[in-house]
Amino acid sequence: MAVDDSQPTYIPPSVHHSTLLSGASFSHYSAVPKALLPTDPSDPSTAPPCCLGVDEAGRGPVLGPMVYGVFYLPLPLSDPLLRDEHHFDDSKVLTPAVRSNLMRALCTEDSDLHESCGWATTALSARDISANMLKPATYNLNAQAMDATVDLIKAVYAMGVNIQEIYVDTIGQPATYQAKLQRIFPTAKITVAKKADSLYPCVSAASVCAKVTRDAALEVMYEARAVTSLAESEGGMAWGSGYPSDARCVGWMRSNMHPVFGWGPECRFSWGTAKDMLESKGSGVNVEWPEEDDGETTRLTSFFASGDEDKEASELGTWFGTPAGLEAF
């Protein structure tokens, strides 16, 4: 497939602009190709047996969403269509132009990819990731990732696709992750492996869907934010890749940090990079929210009078002695 580097960044239909800019998480599902639908709608087993791959993009960045992608197609087509014909591979080893062209072909009607394959993504927003991780009962990133994966697979089954084999690029220990998925999807053959995005073509394709969606989402968010941003760059997005290891990202965050509110919904406030800038570097303003007093609720400390309060008390009030001051404790 020829690659045209002159084309602008491809914004796939999996980027929902208004929801993305609101800071909410969202999912996108492609239409199921007619060739993959069951001949008997009441019996999913009459559909062609398919394999499904799962991968993510944007697990480590401090800016932007983490995107999970799934990709499915008939089992016999996995190698010849994806690996041999279109040369899908781990998205990290493909150039942005190649990734965009593959995604564009997948979304173009009458292309062989569009007619034979389906895909879906879930974008977990930076705001939701942080809110969940900062809860008193922590909902950590691995748990959020697991739930996103399960929900995507369940949705594909619900659309009538006959998934027989599932391949997943691991998070954590492959055996533990595989056992969890096998309990949830007992009828499928499940393989969880490290570097699955390089080993299994359907995982490679899921990797491309997730990566292109995240990159496009980051660009849409940047364009919306650029109007008020400092430290602009003519050579692309001033915040770079969004990773803490990217000097452009850290520089942009320092230049565009509000002393009270920090940043917008593009930022993962639970990341150490954001916490350090707000708390330990002296750039943020410490805000203490006063406790609301409705005049009816009695606080425990109200039972202890301070030493300099009016000592007049009724006879009954001092029958068992006067209240002790806090210093007695």
Coordinates of C-alpha atoms in Angstrom, one line a residue:
M1 CA 0.0 0.0 0.0
A2 CA 1.4 3.3 -1.0
V3 CA 2.0 5.9 1.7
D4 CA 1.2 9.5 1.2
D5 CA 3.1 11.6 3.8
S6 CA 1.6 14.8 2.5
Q7 CA -1.9 14.1 3.8
P8 CA -2.9 15.7 7.1
T9 CA -3.5 13.7 10.2
Y10 CA -6.4 11.3 9.7
I11 CA -9.2 11.8 12.2
P12 CA -11.1 8.5 12.4
P13 CA -14.8 8.2 13.3
S14 CA -13.7 6.9 16.7
V15 CA -12.8 10.4 17.8
H16 CA -16.1 11.9 19.1
H17 CA -15.2 15.6 19.3
S18 CA -17.8 17.0 21.7
T19 CA -17.5 14.1 24.2
L20 CA -13.7 14.2 24.0
L21 CA -13.5 17.9 24.7
S22 CA -16.0 17.6 27.6
G23 CA -13.5 15.3 29.4
A24 CA -15.7 12.3 29.4
S25 CA -14.8 8.7 28.4
F26 CA -16.5 7.2 25.3
S27 CA -16.6 4.1 23.0
H28 CA -17.0 3.7 19.3
Y29 CA -18.1 0.6 17.4
S30 CA -17.8 0.1 13.7
A31 CA -20.6 -1.5 11.8
V32 CA -20.3 -5.3 11.6
P33 CA -19.6 -6.3 8.0
K34 CA -22.4 -8.1 6.4
A35 CA -20.1 -11.1 5.7
L36 CA -19.6 -11.6 9.4
L37 CA -23.3 -11.5 10.5
P38 CA -25.1 -14.8 11.3
T39 CA -27.3 -16.3 8.6
D40 CA -29.8 -17.0 11.4
P41 CA -30.1 -14.0 13.6
S42 CA -31.2 -16.1 16.5
D43 CA -28.1 -18.3 16.3
P44 CA -24.7 -16.6 16.5
S45 CA -23.0 -19.8 15.6
T46 CA -24.2 -19.5 12.0
A47 CA -21.8 -16.6 11.6
P48 CA -18.3 -17.2 10.3
P49 CA -15.9 -18.0 13.2
C50 CA -13.7 -15.0 13.9
C51 CA -10.6 -14.1 15.9
L52 CA -10.4 -10.9 17.9
G53 CA -7.4 -8.9 19.0
V54 CA -7.0 -6.5 21.9
D55 CA -4.4 -3.8 22.5
E56 CA -4.1 -0.3 24.0
A57 CA -2.3 3.0 23.4
G58 CA -1.5 5.7 25.8
R59 CA -1.1 3.9 29.1
G60 CA 1.8 6.0 30.4
P61 CA 1.2 9.6 29.3
V62 CA 0.3 12.4 31.6
L63 CA -1.8 14.1 28.9
G64 CA -4.6 12.6 26.9
P65 CA -6.8 9.5 27.0
M66 CA -5.8 5.8 27.2
V67 CA -7.4 4.1 24.3
Y68 CA -8.3 0.4 24.1
G69 CA -9.0 -1.1 20.7
V70 CA -10.4 -4.4 19.5
F71 CA -10.2 -5.8 15.9
Y72 CA -12.0 -8.8 14.6
L73 CA -12.2 -10.7 11.3
P74 CA -12.7 -14.3 10.0
L75 CA -10.1 -16.7 11.2
P76 CA -8.9 -17.8 7.7
L77 CA -8.2 -14.1 6.7
S78 CA -6.0 -13.1 9.7
D79 CA -2.6 -13.8 8.2
P80 CA -3.2 -13.4 4.4
L81 CA -5.2 -10.1 4.7
L82 CA -3.6 -8.4 7.6
R83 CA 0.0 -9.6 7.6
D84 CA 0.7 -10.4 3.9
E85 CA -1.5 -8.0 2.1
H86 CA -1.5 -4.9 4.3
H87 CA 1.6 -5.5 6.5
F88 CA 0.0 -4.7 9.9
D89 CA 2.5 -4.7 12.7
D90 CA 2.9 -3.4 16.2
S91 CA 1.8 0.3 15.9
K92 CA 5.0 1.5 17.6
V93 CA 7.2 0.2 14.7
L94 CA 5.0 1.8 12.0
T95 CA 5.3 5.4 11.0
P96 CA 2.4 7.8 11.7
A97 CA 1.7 8.0 8.0
V98 CA 1.5 4.2 7.6
R99 CA -0.8 3.9 10.6
S100 CA -3.1 6.7 9.3
N101 CA -3.3 5.1 5.8
L102 CA -4.2 1.7 7.3
M103 CA -6.9 3.3 9.5
R104 CA -8.2 5.3 6.5
A105 CA -8.4 2.1 4.4
L106 CA -10.3 0.3 7.3
C107 CA -12.8 3.1 7.3
T108 CA -13.3 3.4 3.5
E109 CA -16.3 1.7 2.1
D110 CA -15.6 -1.0 -0.6
S111 CA -12.0 -1.6 0.7
D112 CA -11.2 -5.2 1.5
L113 CA -10.5 -4.2 5.1
H114 CA -13.8 -2.5 5.5
E115 CA -15.8 -5.4 3.9
S116 CA -14.1 -8.1 6.0
C117 CA -13.2 -6.6 9.3
G118 CA -14.8 -4.8 12.3
W119 CA -13.3 -2.8 15.1
A120 CA -14.1 -0.8 18.2
T121 CA -12.4 1.5 20.7
T122 CA -12.9 2.9 24.2
A123 CA -11.2 6.1 25.1
L124 CA -10.7 6.4 28.9
S125 CA -10.3 10.1 29.5
A126 CA -7.6 11.6 31.5
R127 CA -10.2 13.1 33.8
D128 CA -11.9 9.8 34.5
I129 CA -8.6 7.9 34.9
S130 CA -7.5 10.4 37.6
A131 CA -10.8 10.6 39.3
N132 CA -10.9 6.8 39.7
M133 CA -7.3 6.6 40.9
L134 CA -7.8 9.4 43.4
K135 CA -10.9 7.9 45.0
P136 CA -10.6 6.8 48.7
A137 CA -11.3 3.3 47.4
T138 CA -8.7 3.3 44.6
Y139 CA -9.9 2.0 41.2
N140 CA -6.4 1.5 39.7
L141 CA -5.3 1.7 36.1
N142 CA -5.1 -2.1 35.7
A143 CA -8.7 -2.6 36.9
Q144 CA -9.9 0.2 34.6
A145 CA -8.1 -1.4 31.7
M146 CA -9.5 -4.8 32.4
D147 CA -13.1 -3.5 32.6
A148 CA -12.6 -1.6 29.3
T149 CA -11.4 -4.8 27.6
V150 CA -14.2 -6.9 28.9
D151 CA -16.9 -4.3 28.0
L152 CA -15.5 -4.1 24.4
I153 CA -15.5 -7.8 23.9
K154 CA -19.0 -8.2 25.4
A155 CA -20.3 -5.6 23.0
V156 CA -18.8 -7.4 20.0
Y157 CA -20.5 -10.6 21.1
A158 CA -23.8 -8.7 21.5
M159 CA -23.6 -7.5 17.9
G160 CA -23.8 -11.1 16.8
V161 CA -20.1 -11.7 15.9
N162 CA -19.0 -15.3 16.3
I163 CA -15.8 -14.8 18.3
Q164 CA -13.9 -18.1 18.6
E165 CA -10.4 -16.9 19.5
I166 CA -9.3 -13.9 21.5
Y167 CA -5.7 -12.6 21.6
V168 CA -4.6 -9.9 24.1
D169 CA -1.4 -7.9 24.6
T170 CA -0.8 -8.4 28.3
I171 CA -1.0 -6.0 31.2
G172 CA 0.7 -7.6 34.2
Q173 CA 1.2 -11.4 34.4
P174 CA -0.2 -13.1 31.3
A175 CA -1.3 -16.2 33.1
T176 CA -3.4 -14.3 35.7
Y177 CA -4.9 -12.0 33.1
Q178 CA -5.7 -15.0 30.8
A179 CA -7.4 -16.9 33.6
K180 CA -9.6 -13.9 34.4
L181 CA -10.7 -13.5 30.8
Q182 CA -11.3 -17.3 30.4
R183 CA -13.7 -17.2 33.3
I184 CA -15.7 -14.4 31.7
F185 CA -15.6 -15.8 28.1
P186 CA -15.5 -19.6 28.7
T187 CA -16.4 -20.6 25.1
A188 CA -13.5 -18.8 23.4
K189 CA -9.9 -19.8 23.1
I190 CA -8.0 -17.0 24.9
T191 CA -4.3 -16.2 24.5
V192 CA -2.7 -13.5 26.5
A193 CA 0.9 -12.8 25.7
K194 CA 3.7 -10.3 25.9
K195 CA 4.4 -8.6 22.6
A196 CA 1.1 -10.0 21.2
D197 CA 0.9 -6.9 19.0
S198 CA 3.9 -8.3 17.1
L199 CA 2.9 -11.9 17.2
Y200 CA -0.7 -11.9 16.2
P201 CA -2.0 -9.9 13.2
C202 CA -5.4 -9.1 14.8
V203 CA -3.7 -7.6 17.8
S204 CA -1.4 -5.6 15.5
A205 CA -4.6 -4.2 13.8
A206 CA -6.1 -3.4 17.2
S207 CA -2.9 -1.6 18.1
V208 CA -3.2 0.6 15.1
C209 CA -6.8 1.4 15.8
A210 CA -6.0 2.4 19.4
K211 CA -2.9 4.4 18.4
V212 CA -4.4 6.3 15.6
T213 CA -7.5 7.1 17.7
R214 CA -5.3 8.4 20.6
D215 CA -3.0 10.5 18.4
A216 CA -6.0 12.0 16.6
A217 CA -7.7 12.7 19.9
L218 CA -4.6 14.4 21.3
E219 CA -4.5 16.6 18.2
V220 CA -8.2 17.6 18.5
M221 CA -7.7 18.4 22.2
Y222 CA -4.6 20.4 21.4
E223 CA -6.3 22.5 18.7
A224 CA -9.1 23.3 21.1
R225 CA -6.6 24.3 23.8
A226 CA -4.1 26.1 21.6
V227 CA -6.2 29.3 21.5
T228 CA -5.3 29.9 25.2
S229 CA -2.0 28.1 25.4
L230 CA 1.4 29.6 25.8
A231 CA 4.7 28.2 24.4
E232 CA 3.2 27.4 21.0
S233 CA 5.2 25.5 18.4
E234 CA 5.2 25.8 14.6
G235 CA 6.6 22.3 14.3
G236 CA 3.5 20.4 15.6
M237 CA 1.9 20.2 19.0
A238 CA 3.8 22.1 21.7
W239 CA 2.9 19.5 24.3
G240 CA 4.6 16.8 22.2
S241 CA 3.6 13.2 22.8
G242 CA 2.0 13.8 26.2
Y243 CA 4.5 11.5 27.9
P244 CA 6.4 12.7 31.1
S245 CA 9.7 11.8 29.5
D246 CA 9.0 14.2 26.6
A247 CA 10.6 17.6 27.4
R248 CA 8.0 19.4 25.3
C249 CA 5.2 17.9 27.3
V250 CA 6.8 19.0 30.7
G251 CA 7.6 22.4 29.3
W252 CA 4.1 23.0 28.0
M253 CA 2.6 21.9 31.4
R254 CA 4.9 24.4 33.3
S255 CA 3.9 27.2 30.9
N256 CA 0.2 26.5 31.0
M257 CA -0.5 25.6 34.6
H258 CA -3.2 27.5 36.3
P259 CA -2.1 28.1 40.0
V260 CA -5.4 26.9 41.4
F261 CA -7.0 24.6 38.8
G262 CA -3.8 23.2 37.1
W263 CA -4.8 22.1 33.7
G264 CA -7.9 21.1 31.7
P265 CA -9.5 17.6 31.2
E266 CA -6.5 16.7 29.0
C267 CA -4.3 16.1 32.2
R268 CA -4.1 13.1 34.4
F269 CA -3.8 14.7 37.8
S270 CA -3.0 11.4 39.5
W271 CA 0.3 11.3 37.7
G272 CA 3.4 12.2 39.6
T273 CA 4.4 14.8 37.0
A274 CA 1.2 16.8 37.6
K275 CA 1.3 16.3 41.4
D276 CA 4.9 17.5 41.7
M277 CA 4.2 20.7 39.7
L278 CA 1.1 21.5 41.8
E279 CA 2.4 20.6 45.2
S280 CA 6.1 20.4 45.6
K281 CA 7.5 22.9 43.2
G282 CA 5.8 25.9 44.8
S283 CA 3.9 26.8 41.6
G284 CA 0.4 25.9 42.8
V285 CA -1.7 27.7 45.4
N286 CA -2.8 25.6 48.4
V287 CA -6.5 25.8 48.8
E288 CA -8.2 24.9 52.1
W289 CA -12.0 24.5 51.8
P290 CA -13.8 25.5 55.0
E291 CA -16.2 23.0 56.6
E292 CA -19.8 24.0 56.2
D293 CA -21.8 24.6 59.4
D294 CA -25.5 24.2 59.1
G295 CA -26.1 25.3 62.7
E296 CA -27.5 21.9 63.6
T297 CA -24.6 19.5 63.4
T298 CA -22.5 19.3 66.6
R299 CA -18.8 18.6 66.2
L300 CA -17.0 16.5 68.8
T301 CA -14.7 19.4 69.7
S302 CA -17.8 21.4 70.7
F303 CA -18.0 19.4 73.9
F304 CA -14.6 20.8 75.0
A305 CA -14.6 24.4 76.0
S306 CA -11.4 26.5 75.4
G307 CA -9.8 28.0 78.5
D308 CA -10.6 31.6 77.6
E309 CA -14.4 31.2 77.1
D310 CA -17.0 32.7 79.4
K311 CA -16.8 30.7 82.6
E312 CA -20.3 31.6 83.8
A313 CA -22.4 28.4 84.0
S314 CA -25.6 27.5 85.6
E315 CA -25.7 25.5 88.8
L316 CA -27.0 22.4 87.0
G317 CA -24.4 22.9 84.2
T318 CA -21.6 22.6 86.7
W319 CA -23.1 19.9 88.9
F320 CA -20.6 17.4 87.8
G321 CA -17.8 19.8 87.2
T322 CA -16.8 22.3 84.5
P323 CA -15.9 21.1 81.0
A324 CA -12.3 20.2 80.5
G325 CA -10.2 22.2 78.0
L326 CA -8.5 20.5 75.0
E327 CA -5.2 20.9 76.7
A328 CA -6.2 18.2 79.2
F329 CA -5.9 15.7 76.5

